[in-house]
GROMACS .gro file of C-alpha atoms in nm:
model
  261
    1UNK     CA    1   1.371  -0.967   5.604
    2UNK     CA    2   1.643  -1.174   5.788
    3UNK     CA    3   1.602  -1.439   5.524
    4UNK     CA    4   1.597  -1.238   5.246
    5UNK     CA    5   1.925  -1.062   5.358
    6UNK     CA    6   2.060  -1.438   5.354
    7UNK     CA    7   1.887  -1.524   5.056
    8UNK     CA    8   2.046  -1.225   4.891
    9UNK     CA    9   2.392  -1.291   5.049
   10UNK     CA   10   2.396  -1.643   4.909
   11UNK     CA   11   2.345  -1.559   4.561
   12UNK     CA   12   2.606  -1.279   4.561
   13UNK     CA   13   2.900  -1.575   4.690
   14UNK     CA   14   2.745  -1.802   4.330
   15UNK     CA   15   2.871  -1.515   4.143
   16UNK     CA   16   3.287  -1.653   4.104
   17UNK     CA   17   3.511  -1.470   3.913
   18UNK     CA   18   3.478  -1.771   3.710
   19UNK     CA   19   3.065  -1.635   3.625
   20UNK     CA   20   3.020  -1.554   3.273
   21UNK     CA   21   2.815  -1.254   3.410
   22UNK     CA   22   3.136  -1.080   3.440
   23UNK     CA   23   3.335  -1.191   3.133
   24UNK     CA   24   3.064  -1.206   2.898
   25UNK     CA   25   2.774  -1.044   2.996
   26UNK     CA   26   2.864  -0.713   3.138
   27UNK     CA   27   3.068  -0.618   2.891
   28UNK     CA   28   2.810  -0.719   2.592
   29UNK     CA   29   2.571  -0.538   2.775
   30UNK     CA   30   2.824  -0.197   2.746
   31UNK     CA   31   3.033  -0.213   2.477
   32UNK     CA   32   2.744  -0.319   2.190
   33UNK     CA   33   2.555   0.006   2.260
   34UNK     CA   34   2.866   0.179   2.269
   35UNK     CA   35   3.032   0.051   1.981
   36UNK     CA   36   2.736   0.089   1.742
   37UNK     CA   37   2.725   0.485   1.854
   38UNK     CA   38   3.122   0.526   1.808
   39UNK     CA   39   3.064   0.379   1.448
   40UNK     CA   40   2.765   0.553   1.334
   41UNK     CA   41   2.912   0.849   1.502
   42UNK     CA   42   3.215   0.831   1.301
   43UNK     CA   43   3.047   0.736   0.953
   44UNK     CA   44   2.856   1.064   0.995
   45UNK     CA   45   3.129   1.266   1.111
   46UNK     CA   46   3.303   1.134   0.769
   47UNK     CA   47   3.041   1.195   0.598
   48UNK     CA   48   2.972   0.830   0.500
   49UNK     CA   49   2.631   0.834   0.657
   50UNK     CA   50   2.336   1.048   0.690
   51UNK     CA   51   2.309   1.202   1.091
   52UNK     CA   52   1.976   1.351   0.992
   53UNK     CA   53   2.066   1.671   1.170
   54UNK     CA   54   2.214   1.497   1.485
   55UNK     CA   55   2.128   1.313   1.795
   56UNK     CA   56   1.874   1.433   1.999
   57UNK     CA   57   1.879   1.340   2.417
   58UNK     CA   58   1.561   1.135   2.364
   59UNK     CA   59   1.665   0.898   2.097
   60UNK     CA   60   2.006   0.922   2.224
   61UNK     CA   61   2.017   0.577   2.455
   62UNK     CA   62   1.778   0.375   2.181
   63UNK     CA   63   2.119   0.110   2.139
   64UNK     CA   64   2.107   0.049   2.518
   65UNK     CA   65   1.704  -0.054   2.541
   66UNK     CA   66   1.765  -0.287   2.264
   67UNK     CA   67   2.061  -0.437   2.342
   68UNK     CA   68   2.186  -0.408   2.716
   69UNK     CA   69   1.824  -0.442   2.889
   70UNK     CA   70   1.802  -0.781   2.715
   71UNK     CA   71   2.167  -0.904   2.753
   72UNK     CA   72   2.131  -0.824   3.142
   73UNK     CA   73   1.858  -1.042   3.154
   74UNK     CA   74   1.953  -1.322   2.970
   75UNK     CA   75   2.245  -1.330   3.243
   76UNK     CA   76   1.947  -1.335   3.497
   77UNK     CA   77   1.737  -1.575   3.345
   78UNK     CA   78   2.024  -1.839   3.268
   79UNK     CA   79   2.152  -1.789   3.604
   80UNK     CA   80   1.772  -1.942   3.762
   81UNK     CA   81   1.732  -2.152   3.484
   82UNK     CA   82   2.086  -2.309   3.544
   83UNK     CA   83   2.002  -2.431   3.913
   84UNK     CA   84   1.768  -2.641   3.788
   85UNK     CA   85   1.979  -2.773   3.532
   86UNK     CA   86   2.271  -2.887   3.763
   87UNK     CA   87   2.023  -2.923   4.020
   88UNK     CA   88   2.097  -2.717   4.274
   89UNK     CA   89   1.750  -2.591   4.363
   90UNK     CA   90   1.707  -2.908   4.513
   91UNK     CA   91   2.007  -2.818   4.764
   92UNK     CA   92   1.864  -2.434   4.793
   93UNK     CA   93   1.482  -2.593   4.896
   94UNK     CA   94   1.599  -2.809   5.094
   95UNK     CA   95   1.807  -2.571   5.330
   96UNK     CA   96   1.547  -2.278   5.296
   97UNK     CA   97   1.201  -2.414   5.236
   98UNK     CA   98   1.087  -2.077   5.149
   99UNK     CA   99   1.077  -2.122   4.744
  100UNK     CA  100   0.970  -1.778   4.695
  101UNK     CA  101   1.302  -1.650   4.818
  102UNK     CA  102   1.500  -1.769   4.526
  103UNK     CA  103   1.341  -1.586   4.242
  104UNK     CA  104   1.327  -1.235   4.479
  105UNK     CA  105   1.704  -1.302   4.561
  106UNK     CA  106   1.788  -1.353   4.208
  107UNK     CA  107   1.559  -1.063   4.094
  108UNK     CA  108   1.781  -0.811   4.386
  109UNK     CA  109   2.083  -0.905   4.253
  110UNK     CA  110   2.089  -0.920   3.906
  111UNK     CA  111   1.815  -0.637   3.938
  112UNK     CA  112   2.077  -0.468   4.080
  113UNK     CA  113   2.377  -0.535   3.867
  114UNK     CA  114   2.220  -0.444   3.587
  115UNK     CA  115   2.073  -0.145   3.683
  116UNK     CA  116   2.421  -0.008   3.787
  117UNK     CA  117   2.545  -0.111   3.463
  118UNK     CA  118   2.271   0.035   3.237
  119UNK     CA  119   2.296   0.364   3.461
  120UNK     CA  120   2.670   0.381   3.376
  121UNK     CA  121   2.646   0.274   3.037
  122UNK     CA  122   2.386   0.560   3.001
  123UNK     CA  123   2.588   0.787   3.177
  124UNK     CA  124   2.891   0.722   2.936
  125UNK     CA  125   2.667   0.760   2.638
  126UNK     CA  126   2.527   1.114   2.714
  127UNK     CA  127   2.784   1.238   2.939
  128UNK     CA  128   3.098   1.094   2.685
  129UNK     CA  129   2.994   1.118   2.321
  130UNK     CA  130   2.876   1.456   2.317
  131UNK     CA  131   3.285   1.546   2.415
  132UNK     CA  132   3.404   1.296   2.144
  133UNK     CA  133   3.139   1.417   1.878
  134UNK     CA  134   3.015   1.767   1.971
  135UNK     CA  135   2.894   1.850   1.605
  136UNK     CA  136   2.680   1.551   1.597
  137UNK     CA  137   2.543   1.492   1.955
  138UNK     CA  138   2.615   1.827   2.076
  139UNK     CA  139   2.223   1.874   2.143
  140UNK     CA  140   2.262   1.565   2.394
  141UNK     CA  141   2.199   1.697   2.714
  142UNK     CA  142   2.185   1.432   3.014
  143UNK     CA  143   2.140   1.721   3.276
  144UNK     CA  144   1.846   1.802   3.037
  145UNK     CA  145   1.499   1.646   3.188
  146UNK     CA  146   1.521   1.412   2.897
  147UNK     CA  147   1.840   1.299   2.999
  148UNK     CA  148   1.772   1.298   3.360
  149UNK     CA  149   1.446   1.060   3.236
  150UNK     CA  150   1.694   0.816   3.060
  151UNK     CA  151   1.955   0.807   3.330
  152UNK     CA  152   1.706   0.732   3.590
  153UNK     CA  153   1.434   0.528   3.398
  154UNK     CA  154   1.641   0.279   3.163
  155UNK     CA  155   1.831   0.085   3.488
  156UNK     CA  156   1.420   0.075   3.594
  157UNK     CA  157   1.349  -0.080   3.281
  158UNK     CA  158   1.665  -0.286   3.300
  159UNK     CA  159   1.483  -0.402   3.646
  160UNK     CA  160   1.168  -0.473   3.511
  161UNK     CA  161   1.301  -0.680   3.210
  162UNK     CA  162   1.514  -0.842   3.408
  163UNK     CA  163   1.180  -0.930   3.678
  164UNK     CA  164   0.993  -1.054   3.300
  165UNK     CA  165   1.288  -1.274   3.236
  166UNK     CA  166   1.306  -1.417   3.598
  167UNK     CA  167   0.885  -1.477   3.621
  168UNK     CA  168   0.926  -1.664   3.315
  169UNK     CA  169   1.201  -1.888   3.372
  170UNK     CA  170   0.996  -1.966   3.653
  171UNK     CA  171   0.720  -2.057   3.463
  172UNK     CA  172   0.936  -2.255   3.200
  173UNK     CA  173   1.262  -2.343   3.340
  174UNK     CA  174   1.434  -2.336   2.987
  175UNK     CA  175   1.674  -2.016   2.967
  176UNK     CA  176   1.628  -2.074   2.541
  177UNK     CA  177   1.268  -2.075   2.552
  178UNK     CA  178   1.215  -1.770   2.744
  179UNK     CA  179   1.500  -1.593   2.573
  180UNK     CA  180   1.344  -1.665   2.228
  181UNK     CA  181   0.941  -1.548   2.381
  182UNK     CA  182   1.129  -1.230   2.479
  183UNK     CA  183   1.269  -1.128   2.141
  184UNK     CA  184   1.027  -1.270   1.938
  185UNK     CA  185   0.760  -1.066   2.134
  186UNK     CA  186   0.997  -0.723   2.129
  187UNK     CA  187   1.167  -0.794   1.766
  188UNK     CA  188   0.870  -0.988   1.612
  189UNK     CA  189   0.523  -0.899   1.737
  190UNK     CA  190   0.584  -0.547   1.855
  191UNK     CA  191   0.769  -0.468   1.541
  192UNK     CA  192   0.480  -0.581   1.320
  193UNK     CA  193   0.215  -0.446   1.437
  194UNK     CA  194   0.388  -0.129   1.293
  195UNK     CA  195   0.275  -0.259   0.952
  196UNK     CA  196  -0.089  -0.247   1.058
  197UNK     CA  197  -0.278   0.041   0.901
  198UNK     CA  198  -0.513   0.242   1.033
  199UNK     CA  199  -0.641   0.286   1.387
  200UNK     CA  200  -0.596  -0.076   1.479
  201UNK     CA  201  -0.231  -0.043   1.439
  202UNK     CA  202  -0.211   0.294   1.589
  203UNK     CA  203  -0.415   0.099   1.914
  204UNK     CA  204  -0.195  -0.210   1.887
  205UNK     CA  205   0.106  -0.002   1.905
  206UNK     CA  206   0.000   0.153   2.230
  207UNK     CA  207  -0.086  -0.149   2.391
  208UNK     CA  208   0.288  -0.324   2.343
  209UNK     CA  209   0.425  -0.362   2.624
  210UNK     CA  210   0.803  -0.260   2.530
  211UNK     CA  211   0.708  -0.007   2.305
  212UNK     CA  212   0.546   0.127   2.587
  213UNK     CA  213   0.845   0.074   2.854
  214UNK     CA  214   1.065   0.308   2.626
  215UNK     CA  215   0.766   0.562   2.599
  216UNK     CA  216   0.809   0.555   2.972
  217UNK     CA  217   1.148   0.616   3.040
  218UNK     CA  218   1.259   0.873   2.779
  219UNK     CA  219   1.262   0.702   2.477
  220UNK     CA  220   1.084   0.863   2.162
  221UNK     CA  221   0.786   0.755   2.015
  222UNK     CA  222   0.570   0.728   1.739
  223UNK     CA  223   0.232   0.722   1.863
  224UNK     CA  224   0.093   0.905   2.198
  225UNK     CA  225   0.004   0.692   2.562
  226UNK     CA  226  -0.294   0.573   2.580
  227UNK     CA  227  -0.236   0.547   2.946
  228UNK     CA  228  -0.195   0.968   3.021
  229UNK     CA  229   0.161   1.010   2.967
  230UNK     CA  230   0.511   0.916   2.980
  231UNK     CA  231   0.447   0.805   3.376
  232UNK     CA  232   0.110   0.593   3.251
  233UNK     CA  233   0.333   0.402   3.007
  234UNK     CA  234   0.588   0.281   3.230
  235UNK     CA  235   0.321   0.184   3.488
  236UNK     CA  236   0.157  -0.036   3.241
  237UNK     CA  237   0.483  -0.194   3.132
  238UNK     CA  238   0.639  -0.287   3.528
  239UNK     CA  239   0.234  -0.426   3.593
  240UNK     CA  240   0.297  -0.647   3.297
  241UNK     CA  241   0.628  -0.763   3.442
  242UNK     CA  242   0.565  -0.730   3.802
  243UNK     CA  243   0.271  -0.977   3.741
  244UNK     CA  244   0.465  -1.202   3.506
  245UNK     CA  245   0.727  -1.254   3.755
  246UNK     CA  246   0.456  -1.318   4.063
  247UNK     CA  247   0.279  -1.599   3.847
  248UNK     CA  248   0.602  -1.755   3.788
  249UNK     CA  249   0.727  -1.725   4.178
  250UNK     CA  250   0.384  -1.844   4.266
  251UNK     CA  251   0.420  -2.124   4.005
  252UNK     CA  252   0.757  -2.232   4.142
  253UNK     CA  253   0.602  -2.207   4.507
  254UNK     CA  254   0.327  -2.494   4.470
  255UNK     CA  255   0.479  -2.692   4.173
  256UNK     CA  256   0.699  -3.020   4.258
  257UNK     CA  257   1.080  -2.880   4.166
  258UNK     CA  258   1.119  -3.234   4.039
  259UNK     CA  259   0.842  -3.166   3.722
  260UNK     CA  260   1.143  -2.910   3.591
  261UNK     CA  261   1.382  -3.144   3.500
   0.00000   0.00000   0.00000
Protein backbone atom coordinates (compact mmCIF):
# COMPACT_ATOMS: atom_id res chain seq x y z
CA UNK A 1 0.00 0.00 0.00
CA UNK A 2 3.12 2.08 1.00
CA UNK A 3 4.16 2.03 -2.62
CA UNK A 4 1.13 2.74 -4.06
CA UNK A 5 0.68 5.85 -1.76
CA UNK A 6 4.18 6.86 -3.40
CA UNK A 7 3.27 5.74 -6.65
CA UNK A 8 0.19 7.89 -6.40
CA UNK A 9 2.09 10.86 -4.84
CA UNK A 10 4.53 10.90 -7.73
CA UNK A 11 2.12 11.22 -10.41
CA UNK A 12 0.14 14.00 -8.67
CA UNK A 13 3.82 16.34 -8.54
CA UNK A 14 3.90 15.42 -12.98
CA UNK A 15 0.76 17.28 -13.02
CA UNK A 16 2.52 21.30 -13.40
CA UNK A 17 0.44 24.04 -13.83
CA UNK A 18 2.09 23.90 -17.09
CA UNK A 19 -0.21 20.17 -17.79
CA UNK A 20 -2.60 20.57 -20.50
CA UNK A 21 -4.95 18.53 -18.18
CA UNK A 22 -5.77 21.73 -16.61
CA UNK A 23 -5.85 24.23 -19.50
CA UNK A 24 -7.27 22.09 -22.01
CA UNK A 25 -8.75 19.19 -20.82
CA UNK A 26 -10.83 20.04 -17.86
CA UNK A 27 -12.43 22.63 -19.23
CA UNK A 28 -13.36 20.68 -22.69
CA UNK A 29 -14.52 18.11 -20.60
CA UNK A 30 -17.19 20.92 -18.82
CA UNK A 31 -17.91 23.51 -20.92
CA UNK A 32 -18.79 21.23 -24.34
CA UNK A 33 -21.65 19.52 -22.46
CA UNK A 34 -22.57 22.67 -21.08
CA UNK A 35 -22.47 24.79 -23.94
CA UNK A 36 -24.42 22.46 -26.26
CA UNK A 37 -27.37 22.44 -23.40
CA UNK A 38 -27.25 26.44 -23.02
CA UNK A 39 -27.71 26.52 -26.91
CA UNK A 40 -30.28 24.00 -27.51
CA UNK A 41 -31.83 25.32 -24.42
CA UNK A 42 -32.06 28.68 -25.79
CA UNK A 43 -33.10 27.71 -29.50
CA UNK A 44 -36.11 26.04 -27.85
CA UNK A 45 -36.87 28.62 -25.46
CA UNK A 46 -36.98 30.93 -28.79
CA UNK A 47 -38.75 28.80 -30.37
CA UNK A 48 -36.12 28.04 -33.07
CA UNK A 49 -36.05 24.38 -32.21
CA UNK A 50 -38.27 21.62 -31.33
CA UNK A 51 -37.84 20.63 -27.17
CA UNK A 52 -40.17 17.73 -27.81
CA UNK A 53 -42.00 18.49 -24.60
CA UNK A 54 -38.79 19.11 -22.49
CA UNK A 55 -35.92 17.45 -20.83
CA UNK A 56 -36.48 14.64 -18.86
CA UNK A 57 -33.76 13.71 -15.70
CA UNK A 58 -32.77 10.56 -17.61
CA UNK A 59 -31.74 11.94 -20.90
CA UNK A 60 -30.77 15.02 -19.18
CA UNK A 61 -26.68 14.34 -18.83
CA UNK A 62 -26.59 12.43 -22.52
CA UNK A 63 -23.87 15.61 -23.65
CA UNK A 64 -21.63 14.63 -20.69
CA UNK A 65 -21.33 10.58 -21.59
CA UNK A 66 -20.45 11.57 -25.00
CA UNK A 67 -18.27 14.16 -24.61
CA UNK A 68 -16.60 14.60 -21.05
CA UNK A 69 -16.16 10.68 -20.26
CA UNK A 70 -14.02 10.56 -23.43
CA UNK A 71 -12.13 13.92 -23.15
CA UNK A 72 -11.13 12.80 -19.45
CA UNK A 73 -9.65 9.94 -20.80
CA UNK A 74 -7.87 11.02 -23.60
CA UNK A 75 -6.06 13.28 -20.84
CA UNK A 76 -5.37 9.83 -19.12
CA UNK A 77 -4.34 7.91 -21.90
CA UNK A 78 -1.88 10.65 -23.40
CA UNK A 79 -0.57 11.22 -20.07
CA UNK A 80 0.83 7.04 -20.01
CA UNK A 81 1.32 7.07 -23.48
CA UNK A 82 3.59 10.27 -23.18
CA UNK A 83 6.18 8.56 -20.71
CA UNK A 84 7.03 6.37 -23.15
CA UNK A 85 7.40 8.86 -25.68
CA UNK A 86 9.95 11.11 -23.80
CA UNK A 87 11.00 8.12 -22.12
CA UNK A 88 10.49 8.46 -18.83
CA UNK A 89 9.18 5.00 -17.97
CA UNK A 90 12.57 4.00 -18.26
CA UNK A 91 13.44 6.45 -15.21
CA UNK A 92 9.97 5.32 -13.32
CA UNK A 93 11.16 1.24 -13.77
CA UNK A 94 14.16 1.78 -12.92
CA UNK A 95 13.52 3.50 -9.44
CA UNK A 96 10.35 1.29 -8.71
CA UNK A 97 10.66 -2.07 -10.39
CA UNK A 98 7.12 -2.71 -9.69
CA UNK A 99 5.65 -1.97 -13.43
CA UNK A 100 2.23 -2.62 -12.36
CA UNK A 101 2.26 0.45 -10.19
CA UNK A 102 2.32 2.90 -12.98
CA UNK A 103 -0.86 2.12 -14.80
CA UNK A 104 -2.86 1.76 -11.08
CA UNK A 105 -1.24 5.20 -10.13
CA UNK A 106 -2.25 6.74 -13.30
CA UNK A 107 -5.71 4.99 -13.23
CA UNK A 108 -6.20 6.74 -9.17
CA UNK A 109 -5.45 9.89 -10.32
CA UNK A 110 -6.89 10.68 -13.38
CA UNK A 111 -9.69 8.18 -12.15
CA UNK A 112 -10.06 10.56 -9.72
CA UNK A 113 -9.91 13.88 -11.43
CA UNK A 114 -12.26 13.04 -13.65
CA UNK A 115 -14.69 11.65 -11.61
CA UNK A 116 -14.81 14.92 -9.53
CA UNK A 117 -15.17 16.74 -12.63
CA UNK A 118 -17.95 14.68 -14.30
CA UNK A 119 -19.76 14.72 -10.74
CA UNK A 120 -19.64 18.55 -10.83
CA UNK A 121 -20.29 18.95 -14.32
CA UNK A 122 -23.40 16.74 -13.63
CA UNK A 123 -24.23 18.51 -10.73
CA UNK A 124 -24.23 21.93 -12.67
CA UNK A 125 -26.31 20.42 -15.39
CA UNK A 126 -29.30 19.19 -13.25
CA UNK A 127 -28.91 21.31 -10.32
CA UNK A 128 -28.26 24.79 -12.74
CA UNK A 129 -30.30 24.58 -15.92
CA UNK A 130 -33.48 23.73 -14.50
CA UNK A 131 -33.10 27.57 -12.62
CA UNK A 132 -31.95 29.11 -15.99
CA UNK A 133 -34.68 27.20 -18.09
CA UNK A 134 -37.53 26.08 -15.79
CA UNK A 135 -40.13 25.76 -18.74
CA UNK A 136 -37.94 23.44 -20.56
CA UNK A 137 -36.03 21.29 -17.96
CA UNK A 138 -38.27 22.01 -15.20
CA UNK A 139 -39.07 18.09 -14.98
CA UNK A 140 -35.15 17.68 -14.24
CA UNK A 141 -34.96 16.49 -10.93
CA UNK A 142 -31.31 15.48 -9.63
CA UNK A 143 -32.72 14.73 -6.04
CA UNK A 144 -35.03 12.45 -8.17
CA UNK A 145 -33.58 8.62 -8.13
CA UNK A 146 -32.83 9.26 -11.73
CA UNK A 147 -30.83 12.05 -10.92
CA UNK A 148 -29.29 10.61 -7.90
CA UNK A 149 -28.34 7.51 -10.60
CA UNK A 150 -26.58 10.09 -12.93
CA UNK A 151 -24.82 12.05 -10.25
CA UNK A 152 -23.42 9.00 -8.74
CA UNK A 153 -22.98 6.60 -11.79
CA UNK A 154 -21.52 8.91 -14.70
CA UNK A 155 -18.01 9.90 -12.55
CA UNK A 156 -18.17 5.67 -12.29
CA UNK A 157 -18.36 5.51 -15.85
CA UNK A 158 -15.93 8.38 -16.20
CA UNK A 159 -13.65 5.77 -14.04
CA UNK A 160 -14.20 2.93 -16.01
CA UNK A 161 -13.53 4.70 -19.42
CA UNK A 162 -10.84 6.21 -18.16
CA UNK A 163 -9.43 2.32 -16.75
CA UNK A 164 -10.39 1.20 -20.90
CA UNK A 165 -8.25 4.02 -22.06
CA UNK A 166 -5.32 3.31 -19.60
CA UNK A 167 -5.43 -0.89 -20.32
CA UNK A 168 -5.12 0.01 -23.79
CA UNK A 169 -2.42 2.37 -23.97
CA UNK A 170 -0.82 -0.29 -22.23
CA UNK A 171 -1.38 -2.65 -24.72
CA UNK A 172 -0.47 -0.15 -27.61
CA UNK A 173 1.51 2.66 -26.35
CA UNK A 174 0.14 5.09 -29.10
CA UNK A 175 -2.32 7.73 -27.38
CA UNK A 176 -3.83 8.15 -31.41
CA UNK A 177 -4.41 4.63 -31.85
CA UNK A 178 -6.28 3.96 -28.80
CA UNK A 179 -8.11 7.24 -29.01
CA UNK A 180 -9.33 6.40 -32.58
CA UNK A 181 -10.36 2.25 -31.29
CA UNK A 182 -12.36 4.14 -28.63
CA UNK A 183 -14.54 6.31 -30.85
CA UNK A 184 -14.65 4.27 -33.65
CA UNK A 185 -16.01 1.42 -31.38
CA UNK A 186 -18.61 4.03 -29.42
CA UNK A 187 -19.35 6.40 -32.63
CA UNK A 188 -18.87 3.68 -35.35
CA UNK A 189 -19.69 0.11 -34.35
CA UNK A 190 -22.12 0.74 -31.55
CA UNK A 191 -23.91 3.28 -33.61
CA UNK A 192 -24.44 0.85 -36.49
CA UNK A 193 -25.55 -1.87 -35.23
CA UNK A 194 -28.67 0.39 -34.70
CA UNK A 195 -29.29 -0.09 -38.44
CA UNK A 196 -29.55 -3.85 -38.00
CA UNK A 197 -33.11 -5.11 -38.26
CA UNK A 198 -34.67 -7.51 -36.50
CA UNK A 199 -33.66 -9.48 -33.42
CA UNK A 200 -30.02 -9.54 -34.30
CA UNK A 201 -29.84 -5.88 -33.94
CA UNK A 202 -32.06 -5.72 -31.00
CA UNK A 203 -29.24 -8.56 -29.43
CA UNK A 204 -26.28 -6.63 -30.82
CA UNK A 205 -27.49 -3.56 -29.21
CA UNK A 206 -27.55 -5.16 -25.82
CA UNK A 207 -24.33 -6.59 -26.01
CA UNK A 208 -22.36 -3.00 -26.70
CA UNK A 209 -20.51 -2.30 -24.25
CA UNK A 210 -21.17 1.66 -24.01
CA UNK A 211 -24.57 1.44 -24.89
CA UNK A 212 -24.73 -0.64 -22.04
CA UNK A 213 -22.53 1.65 -19.55
CA UNK A 214 -25.22 4.48 -20.06
CA UNK A 215 -28.10 1.85 -19.52
CA UNK A 216 -26.26 1.45 -16.26
CA UNK A 217 -25.88 4.66 -14.88
CA UNK A 218 -29.12 6.51 -15.74
CA UNK A 219 -29.00 7.05 -19.17
CA UNK A 220 -32.16 6.12 -21.37
CA UNK A 221 -32.40 3.45 -23.61
CA UNK A 222 -33.80 1.92 -26.44
CA UNK A 223 -33.77 -1.64 -25.91
CA UNK A 224 -34.10 -3.56 -22.35
CA UNK A 225 -30.73 -5.39 -20.36
CA UNK A 226 -30.13 -8.43 -21.22
CA UNK A 227 -28.13 -8.67 -18.09
CA UNK A 228 -31.40 -8.08 -15.35
CA UNK A 229 -31.39 -4.46 -15.10
CA UNK A 230 -29.90 -1.16 -14.91
CA UNK A 231 -27.23 -2.73 -12.12
CA UNK A 232 -26.54 -5.92 -14.71
CA UNK A 233 -25.59 -3.38 -17.41
CA UNK A 234 -23.08 -1.48 -15.69
CA UNK A 235 -21.53 -4.71 -14.32
CA UNK A 236 -21.01 -5.96 -17.76
CA UNK A 237 -19.56 -2.69 -18.97
CA UNK A 238 -16.68 -2.09 -15.77
CA UNK A 239 -15.87 -6.29 -16.48
CA UNK A 240 -15.18 -5.23 -20.00
CA UNK A 241 -12.93 -2.42 -18.81
CA UNK A 242 -11.69 -3.77 -15.64
CA UNK A 243 -10.33 -6.71 -17.79
CA UNK A 244 -9.10 -4.51 -20.62
CA UNK A 245 -7.04 -2.53 -18.33
CA UNK A 246 -5.56 -5.88 -16.38
CA UNK A 247 -4.40 -7.37 -19.86
CA UNK A 248 -2.74 -4.24 -20.63
CA UNK A 249 -1.01 -3.83 -16.93
CA UNK A 250 -0.17 -7.46 -17.26
CA UNK A 251 1.15 -6.79 -20.80
CA UNK A 252 3.31 -3.89 -19.63
CA UNK A 253 4.48 -6.16 -16.59
CA UNK A 254 6.34 -9.00 -18.70
CA UNK A 255 6.98 -7.04 -21.99
CA UNK A 256 10.62 -5.36 -22.50
CA UNK A 257 9.64 -1.34 -22.06
CA UNK A 258 12.22 -0.98 -24.80
CA UNK A 259 9.69 -2.94 -27.62
CA UNK A 260 7.39 0.49 -27.08
CA UNK A 261 9.44 2.81 -28.63
Amino acid sequence: MTLLINAVRSEFAKLSARSPLWYTVLPLAVLIPTALNFGIAKAVESNQLNGGGGMDTDNAAYWILVFSTFILMVGAVSALAGEFKDDTAQIVFRIQPRRWLLPVAKLVVYGLIGAVTAALTTLLMLGGFPLLFPEIWGRVDILSADGIRLWVGIPLFTVLVCALGLGLAALLPKPGLVVIIVLLWKFGVETFVTFVPGDLGMTLQQLSPFKNGELGVGQMATFDSAFGGENGSLLYFAAICVAIFAAGTVRLTRTDVQNDQ
